[in-house]
PDB file of C-alpha atoms in Angstrom:
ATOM      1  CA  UNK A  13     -40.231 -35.189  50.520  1.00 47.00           C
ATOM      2  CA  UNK A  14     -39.084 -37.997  47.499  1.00 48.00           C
ATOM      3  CA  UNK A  15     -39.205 -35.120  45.077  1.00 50.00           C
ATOM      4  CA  UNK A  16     -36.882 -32.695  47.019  1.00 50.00           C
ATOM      5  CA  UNK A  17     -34.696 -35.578  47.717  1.00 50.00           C
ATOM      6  CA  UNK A  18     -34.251 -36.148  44.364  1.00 51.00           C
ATOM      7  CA  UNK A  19     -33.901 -32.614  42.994  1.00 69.00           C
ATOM      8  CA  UNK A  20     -30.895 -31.421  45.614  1.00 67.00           C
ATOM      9  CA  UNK A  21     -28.720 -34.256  43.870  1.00 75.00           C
ATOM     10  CA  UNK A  22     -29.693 -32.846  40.108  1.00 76.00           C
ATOM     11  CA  UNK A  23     -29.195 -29.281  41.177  1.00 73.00           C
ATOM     12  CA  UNK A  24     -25.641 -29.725  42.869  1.00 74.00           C
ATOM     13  CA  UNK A  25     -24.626 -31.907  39.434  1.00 74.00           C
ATOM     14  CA  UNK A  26     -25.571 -29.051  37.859  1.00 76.00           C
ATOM     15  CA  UNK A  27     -23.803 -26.424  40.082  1.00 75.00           C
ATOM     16  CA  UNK A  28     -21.103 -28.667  40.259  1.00 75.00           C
ATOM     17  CA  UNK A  29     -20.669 -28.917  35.933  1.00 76.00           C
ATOM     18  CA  UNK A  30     -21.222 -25.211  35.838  1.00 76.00           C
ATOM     19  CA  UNK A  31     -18.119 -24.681  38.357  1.00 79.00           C
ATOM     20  CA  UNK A  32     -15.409 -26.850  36.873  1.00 78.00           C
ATOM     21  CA  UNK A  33     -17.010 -25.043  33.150  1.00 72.00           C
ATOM     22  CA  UNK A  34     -15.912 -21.762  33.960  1.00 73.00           C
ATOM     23  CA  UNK A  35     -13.095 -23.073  35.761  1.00 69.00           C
ATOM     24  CA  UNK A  36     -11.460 -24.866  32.679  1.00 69.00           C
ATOM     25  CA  UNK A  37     -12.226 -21.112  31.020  1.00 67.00           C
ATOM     26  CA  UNK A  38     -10.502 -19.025  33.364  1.00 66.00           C
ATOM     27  CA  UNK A  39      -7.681 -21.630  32.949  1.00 66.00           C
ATOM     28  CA  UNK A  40      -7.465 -22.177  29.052  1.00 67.00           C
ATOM     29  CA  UNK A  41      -8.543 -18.902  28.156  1.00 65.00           C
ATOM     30  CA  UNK A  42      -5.125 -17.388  28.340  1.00 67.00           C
ATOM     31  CA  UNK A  43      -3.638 -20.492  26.177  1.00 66.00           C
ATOM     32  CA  UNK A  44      -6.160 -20.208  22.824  1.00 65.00           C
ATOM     33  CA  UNK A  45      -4.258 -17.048  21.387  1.00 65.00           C
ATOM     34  CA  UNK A  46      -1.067 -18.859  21.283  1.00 65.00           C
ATOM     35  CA  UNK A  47      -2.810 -21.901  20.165  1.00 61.00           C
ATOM     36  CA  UNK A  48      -4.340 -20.421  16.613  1.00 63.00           C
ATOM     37  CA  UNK A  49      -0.805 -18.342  16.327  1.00 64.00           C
ATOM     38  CA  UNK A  50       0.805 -22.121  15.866  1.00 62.00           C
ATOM     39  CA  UNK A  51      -2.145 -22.909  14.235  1.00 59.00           C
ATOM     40  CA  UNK A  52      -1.498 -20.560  11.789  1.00 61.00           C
ATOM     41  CA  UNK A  53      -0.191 -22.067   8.540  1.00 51.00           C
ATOM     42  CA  UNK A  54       0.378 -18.151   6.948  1.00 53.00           C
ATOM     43  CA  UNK A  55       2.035 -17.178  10.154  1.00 52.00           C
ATOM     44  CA  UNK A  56       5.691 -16.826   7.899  1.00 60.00           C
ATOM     45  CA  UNK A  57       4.111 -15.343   5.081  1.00 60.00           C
ATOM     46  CA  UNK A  58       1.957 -12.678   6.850  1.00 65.00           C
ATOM     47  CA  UNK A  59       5.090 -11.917   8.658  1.00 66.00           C
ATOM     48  CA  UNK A  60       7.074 -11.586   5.157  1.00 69.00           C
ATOM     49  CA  UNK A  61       3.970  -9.513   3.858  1.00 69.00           C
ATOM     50  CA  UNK A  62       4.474  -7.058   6.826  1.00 66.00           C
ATOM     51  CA  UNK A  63       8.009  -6.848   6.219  1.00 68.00           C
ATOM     52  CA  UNK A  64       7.463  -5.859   2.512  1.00 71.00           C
ATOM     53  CA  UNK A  65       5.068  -3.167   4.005  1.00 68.00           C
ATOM     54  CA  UNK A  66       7.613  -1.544   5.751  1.00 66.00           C
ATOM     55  CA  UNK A  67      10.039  -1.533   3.141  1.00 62.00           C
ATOM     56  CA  UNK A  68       7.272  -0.615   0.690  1.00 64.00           C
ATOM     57  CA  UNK A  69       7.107   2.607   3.223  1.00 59.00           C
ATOM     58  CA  UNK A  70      10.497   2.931   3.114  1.00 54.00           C
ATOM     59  CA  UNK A  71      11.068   3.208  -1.119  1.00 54.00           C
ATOM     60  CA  UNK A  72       7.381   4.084  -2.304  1.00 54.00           C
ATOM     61  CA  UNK A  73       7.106   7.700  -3.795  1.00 52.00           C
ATOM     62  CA  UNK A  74       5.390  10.259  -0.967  1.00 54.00           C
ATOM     63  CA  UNK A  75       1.873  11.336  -2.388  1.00 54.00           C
ATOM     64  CA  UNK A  76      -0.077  14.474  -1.010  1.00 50.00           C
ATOM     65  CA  UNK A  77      -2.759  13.565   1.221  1.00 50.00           C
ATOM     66  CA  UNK A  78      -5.344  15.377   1.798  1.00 50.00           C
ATOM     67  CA  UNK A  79      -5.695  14.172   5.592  1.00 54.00           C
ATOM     68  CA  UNK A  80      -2.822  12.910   7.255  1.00 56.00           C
ATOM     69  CA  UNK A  81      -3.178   8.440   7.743  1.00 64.00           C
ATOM     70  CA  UNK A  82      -3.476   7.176  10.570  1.00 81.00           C
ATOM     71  CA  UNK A  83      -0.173   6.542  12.795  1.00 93.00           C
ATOM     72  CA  UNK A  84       0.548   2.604  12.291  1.00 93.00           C
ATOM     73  CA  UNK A  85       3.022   0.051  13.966  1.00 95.00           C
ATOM     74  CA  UNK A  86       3.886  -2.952  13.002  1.00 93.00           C
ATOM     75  CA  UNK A  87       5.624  -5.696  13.787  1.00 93.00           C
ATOM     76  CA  UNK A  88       6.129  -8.695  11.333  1.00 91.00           C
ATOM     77  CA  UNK A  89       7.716 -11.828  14.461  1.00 89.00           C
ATOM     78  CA  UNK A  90       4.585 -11.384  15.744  1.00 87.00           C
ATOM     79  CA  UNK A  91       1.904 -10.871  12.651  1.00 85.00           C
ATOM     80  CA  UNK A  92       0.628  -7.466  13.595  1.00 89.00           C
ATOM     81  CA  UNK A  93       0.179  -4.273  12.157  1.00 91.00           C
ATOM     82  CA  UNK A  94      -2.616  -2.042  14.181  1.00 92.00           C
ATOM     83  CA  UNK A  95      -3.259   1.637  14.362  1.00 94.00           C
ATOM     84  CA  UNK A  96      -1.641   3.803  17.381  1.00 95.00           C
ATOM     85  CA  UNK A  97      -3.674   4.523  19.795  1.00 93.00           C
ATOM     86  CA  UNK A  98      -3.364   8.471  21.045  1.00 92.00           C
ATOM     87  CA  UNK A  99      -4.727   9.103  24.436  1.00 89.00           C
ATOM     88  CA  UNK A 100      -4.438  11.110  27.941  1.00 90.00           C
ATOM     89  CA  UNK A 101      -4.980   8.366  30.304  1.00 89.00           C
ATOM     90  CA  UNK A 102      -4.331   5.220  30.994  1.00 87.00           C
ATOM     91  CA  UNK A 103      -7.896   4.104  29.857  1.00 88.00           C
ATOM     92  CA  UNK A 104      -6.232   4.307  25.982  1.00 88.00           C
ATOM     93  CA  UNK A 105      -5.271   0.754  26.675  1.00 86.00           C
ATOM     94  CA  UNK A 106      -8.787  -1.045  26.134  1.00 88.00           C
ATOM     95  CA  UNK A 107      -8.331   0.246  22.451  1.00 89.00           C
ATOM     96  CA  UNK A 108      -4.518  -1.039  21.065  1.00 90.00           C
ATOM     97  CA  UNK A 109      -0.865   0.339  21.527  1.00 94.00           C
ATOM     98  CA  UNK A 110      -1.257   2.999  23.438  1.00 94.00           C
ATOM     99  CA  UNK A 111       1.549   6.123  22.740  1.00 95.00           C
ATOM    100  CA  UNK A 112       2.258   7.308  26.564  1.00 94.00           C
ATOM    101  CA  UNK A 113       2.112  10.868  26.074  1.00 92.00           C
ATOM    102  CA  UNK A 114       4.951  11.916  28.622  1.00 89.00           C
ATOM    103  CA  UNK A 115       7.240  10.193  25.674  1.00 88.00           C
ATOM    104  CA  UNK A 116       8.606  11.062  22.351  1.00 93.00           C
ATOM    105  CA  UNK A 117       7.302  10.413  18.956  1.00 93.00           C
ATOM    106  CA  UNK A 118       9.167   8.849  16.397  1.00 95.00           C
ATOM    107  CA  UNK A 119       9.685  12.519  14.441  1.00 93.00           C
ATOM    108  CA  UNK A 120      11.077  14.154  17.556  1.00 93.00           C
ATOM    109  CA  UNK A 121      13.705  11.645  18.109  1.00 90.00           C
ATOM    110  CA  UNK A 122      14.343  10.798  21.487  1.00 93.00           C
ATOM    111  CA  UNK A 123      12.675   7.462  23.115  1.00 96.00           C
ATOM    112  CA  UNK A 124       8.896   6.691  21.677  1.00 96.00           C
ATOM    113  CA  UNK A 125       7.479   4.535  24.094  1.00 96.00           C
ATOM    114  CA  UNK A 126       3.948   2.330  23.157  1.00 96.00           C
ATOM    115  CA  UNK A 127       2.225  -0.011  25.982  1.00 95.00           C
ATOM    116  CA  UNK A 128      -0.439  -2.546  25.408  1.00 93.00           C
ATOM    117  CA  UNK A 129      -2.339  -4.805  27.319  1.00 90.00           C
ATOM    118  CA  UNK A 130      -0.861  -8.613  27.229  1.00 87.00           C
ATOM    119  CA  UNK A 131      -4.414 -10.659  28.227  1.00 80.00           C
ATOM    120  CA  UNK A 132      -7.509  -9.958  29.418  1.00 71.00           C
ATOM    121  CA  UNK A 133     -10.394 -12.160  29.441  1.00 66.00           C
ATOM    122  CA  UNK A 134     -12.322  -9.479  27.756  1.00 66.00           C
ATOM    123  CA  UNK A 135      -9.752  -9.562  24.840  1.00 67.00           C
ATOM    124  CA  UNK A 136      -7.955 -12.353  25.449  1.00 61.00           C
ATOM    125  CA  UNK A 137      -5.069 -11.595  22.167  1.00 68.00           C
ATOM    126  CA  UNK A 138      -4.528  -8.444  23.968  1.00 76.00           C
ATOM    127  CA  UNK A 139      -2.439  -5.975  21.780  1.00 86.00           C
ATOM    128  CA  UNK A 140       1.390  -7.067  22.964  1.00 91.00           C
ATOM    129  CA  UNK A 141      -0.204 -11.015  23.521  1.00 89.00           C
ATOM    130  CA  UNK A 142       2.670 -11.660  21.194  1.00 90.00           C
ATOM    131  CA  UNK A 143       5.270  -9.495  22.146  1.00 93.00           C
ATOM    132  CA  UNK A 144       7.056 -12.471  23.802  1.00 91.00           C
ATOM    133  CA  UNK A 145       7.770 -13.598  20.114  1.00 90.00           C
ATOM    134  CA  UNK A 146       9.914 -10.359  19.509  1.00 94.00           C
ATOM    135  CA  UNK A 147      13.769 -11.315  19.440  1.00 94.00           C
ATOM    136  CA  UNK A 148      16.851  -9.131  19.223  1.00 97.00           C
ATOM    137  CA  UNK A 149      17.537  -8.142  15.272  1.00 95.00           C
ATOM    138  CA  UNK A 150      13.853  -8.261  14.406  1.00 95.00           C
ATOM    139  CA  UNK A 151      12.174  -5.651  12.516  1.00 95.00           C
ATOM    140  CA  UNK A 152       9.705  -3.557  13.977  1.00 95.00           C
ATOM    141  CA  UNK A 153       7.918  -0.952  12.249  1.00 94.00           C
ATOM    142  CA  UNK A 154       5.775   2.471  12.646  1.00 95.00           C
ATOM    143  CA  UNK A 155       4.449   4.886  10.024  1.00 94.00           C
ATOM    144  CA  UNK A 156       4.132   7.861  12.214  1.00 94.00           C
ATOM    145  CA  UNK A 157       2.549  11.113  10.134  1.00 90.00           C
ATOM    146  CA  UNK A 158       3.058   9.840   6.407  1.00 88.00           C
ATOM    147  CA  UNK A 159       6.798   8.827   7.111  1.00 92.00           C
ATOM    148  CA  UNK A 160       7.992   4.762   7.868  1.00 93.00           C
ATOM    149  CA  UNK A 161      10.207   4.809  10.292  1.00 95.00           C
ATOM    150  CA  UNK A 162      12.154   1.436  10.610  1.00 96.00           C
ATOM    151  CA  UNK A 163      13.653   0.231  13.840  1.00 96.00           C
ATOM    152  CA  UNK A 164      15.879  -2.917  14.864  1.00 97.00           C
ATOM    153  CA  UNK A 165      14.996  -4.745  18.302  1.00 97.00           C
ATOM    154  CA  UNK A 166      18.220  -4.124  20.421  1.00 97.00           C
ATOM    155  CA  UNK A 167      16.893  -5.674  23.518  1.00 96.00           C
ATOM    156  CA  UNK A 168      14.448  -7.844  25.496  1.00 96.00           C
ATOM    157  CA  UNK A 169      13.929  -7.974  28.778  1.00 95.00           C
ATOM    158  CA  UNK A 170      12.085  -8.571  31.852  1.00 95.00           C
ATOM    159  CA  UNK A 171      11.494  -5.785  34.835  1.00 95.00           C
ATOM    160  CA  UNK A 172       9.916  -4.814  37.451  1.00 94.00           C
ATOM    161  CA  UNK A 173       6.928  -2.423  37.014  1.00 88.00           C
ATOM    162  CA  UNK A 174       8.795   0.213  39.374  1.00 90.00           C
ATOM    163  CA  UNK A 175      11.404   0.554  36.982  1.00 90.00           C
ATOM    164  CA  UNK A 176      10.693   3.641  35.072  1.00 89.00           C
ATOM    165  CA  UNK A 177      13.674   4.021  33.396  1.00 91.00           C
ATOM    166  CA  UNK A 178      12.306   1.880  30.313  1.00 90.00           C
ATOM    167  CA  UNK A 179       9.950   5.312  29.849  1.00 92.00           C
ATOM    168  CA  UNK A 180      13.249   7.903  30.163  1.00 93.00           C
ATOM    169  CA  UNK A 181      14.572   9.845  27.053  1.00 93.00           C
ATOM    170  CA  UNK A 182      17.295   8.824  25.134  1.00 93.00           C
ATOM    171  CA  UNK A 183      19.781  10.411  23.358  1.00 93.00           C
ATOM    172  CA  UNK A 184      19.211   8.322  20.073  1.00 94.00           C
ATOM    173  CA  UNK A 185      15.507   7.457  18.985  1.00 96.00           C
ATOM    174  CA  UNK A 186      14.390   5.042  20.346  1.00 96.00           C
ATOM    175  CA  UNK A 187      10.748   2.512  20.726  1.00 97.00           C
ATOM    176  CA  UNK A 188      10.067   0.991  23.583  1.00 97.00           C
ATOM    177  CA  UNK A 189       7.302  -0.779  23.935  1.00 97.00           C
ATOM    178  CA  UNK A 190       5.833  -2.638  27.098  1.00 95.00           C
ATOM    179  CA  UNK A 191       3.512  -5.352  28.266  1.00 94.00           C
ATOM    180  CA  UNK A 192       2.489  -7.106  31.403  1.00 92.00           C
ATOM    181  CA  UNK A 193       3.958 -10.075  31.983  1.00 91.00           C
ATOM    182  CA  UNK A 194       3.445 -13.440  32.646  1.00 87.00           C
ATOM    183  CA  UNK A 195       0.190 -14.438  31.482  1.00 79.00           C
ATOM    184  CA  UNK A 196      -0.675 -15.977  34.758  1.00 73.00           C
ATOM    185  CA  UNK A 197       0.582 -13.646  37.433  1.00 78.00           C
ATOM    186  CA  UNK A 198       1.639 -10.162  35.806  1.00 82.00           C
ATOM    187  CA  UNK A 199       3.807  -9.299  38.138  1.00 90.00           C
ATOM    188  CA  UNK A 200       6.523  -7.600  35.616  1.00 93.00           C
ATOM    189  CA  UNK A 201       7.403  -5.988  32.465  1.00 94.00           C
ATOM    190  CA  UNK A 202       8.061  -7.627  29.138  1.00 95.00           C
ATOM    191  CA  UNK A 203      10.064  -4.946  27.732  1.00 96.00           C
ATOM    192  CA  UNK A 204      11.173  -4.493  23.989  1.00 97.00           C
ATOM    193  CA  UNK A 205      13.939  -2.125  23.246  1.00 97.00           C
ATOM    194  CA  UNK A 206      14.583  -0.831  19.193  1.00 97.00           C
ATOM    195  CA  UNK A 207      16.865   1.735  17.920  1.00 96.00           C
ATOM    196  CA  UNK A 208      16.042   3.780  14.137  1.00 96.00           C
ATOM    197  CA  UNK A 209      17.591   2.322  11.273  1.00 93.00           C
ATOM    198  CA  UNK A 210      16.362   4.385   8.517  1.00 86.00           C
ATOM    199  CA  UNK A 211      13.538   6.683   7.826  1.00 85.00           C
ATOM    200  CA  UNK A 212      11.096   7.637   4.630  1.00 82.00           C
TER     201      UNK A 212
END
């Protein structure tokens, strides 16, 4: 009877220690990504880097390949250059920026639009974790097929996720690209808007 006594006290410490634990996960979790991006001491070099490498795209002789490279995007603000993920469904997400296939692609013209996950406790520096960091005038760029095609962020905004119209064609090209939003409730859109400057 002592010896119950005294373990029921030592196992609801330890039930107790093991709730607040993955408590204080679920709650910092979404926080450490932006953490090591301050953390960072490269952070305005890798983004100058990244800018070179889209104006290296943009000047650099065009060698044969002998298999096309894979399509790229990057985007200096936020320190990230990743391949483009192609895919049917939805289920393209768990892998990077996802091209939605209903949309353009940078050589057709028209409005290229890329979605990526924003946090998931999975992979919590989801692919657009950043995107927030994206302002209007930055640089964003994607090699699409061998050519560098450079955009300028036009807008940023915040919508609903019944407003389609951030997926319509456009007259100009256009990339769009589009992440849940906020961290803690994604409720919305985070919604980056860039228009073509110039192409290689």
């Amino acid at each position: 009877m002592s010896r119950r006594v005294v373990t029921l006290p030592r196992v609801n410490n330890v039930l107790l220690a093991a709730i607040i634990a993955v408590n204080l996960y679920l709650i910092v979790l979404p926080f450490v990504p932006a953490l090591l991006f301050k953390a960072d001491h490269n952070g305005s070099q890798s983004s100058k880097a990244l800018t070179q490498k889209i104006a290296q795209g943009l000047t650099a002789p065009k060698k044969a390949a002998a298999a096309p490279p894979a399509n790229q995007l990057i985007i200096p603000s936020m320190q990230y250059d990743e391949p483009i993920i192609e895919g049917k469904t939805i289920t393209a997400l768990r892998y990077g920026p996802w091209h939605i296939p209903t949309g353009s692609s940078p050589d057709k013209g028209g409005n290229t639009v890329i979605a990526g996950h924003r946090f998931t406790y999975t992979n919590p520096r989801g692919t657009f974790y950043y995107l927030n960091k994206v302002q209007v005038g930055d640089e964003i760029g994607v090699i699409w097929q061998g050519k560098t095609y450079e955009y300028k962020v036009t807008t940023t905004e915040v919508v609903p996720p019944t407003d389609m119209a951030v997926e319509n064609q456009t007259a100009s090209p256009t990339l769009t690209l589009f992440t849940c939003t906020p961290l803690w409730l994604p409720k919305d859109r985070l919604v980056v808007v860039a228009s073509l400057e110039q192409t290689s």
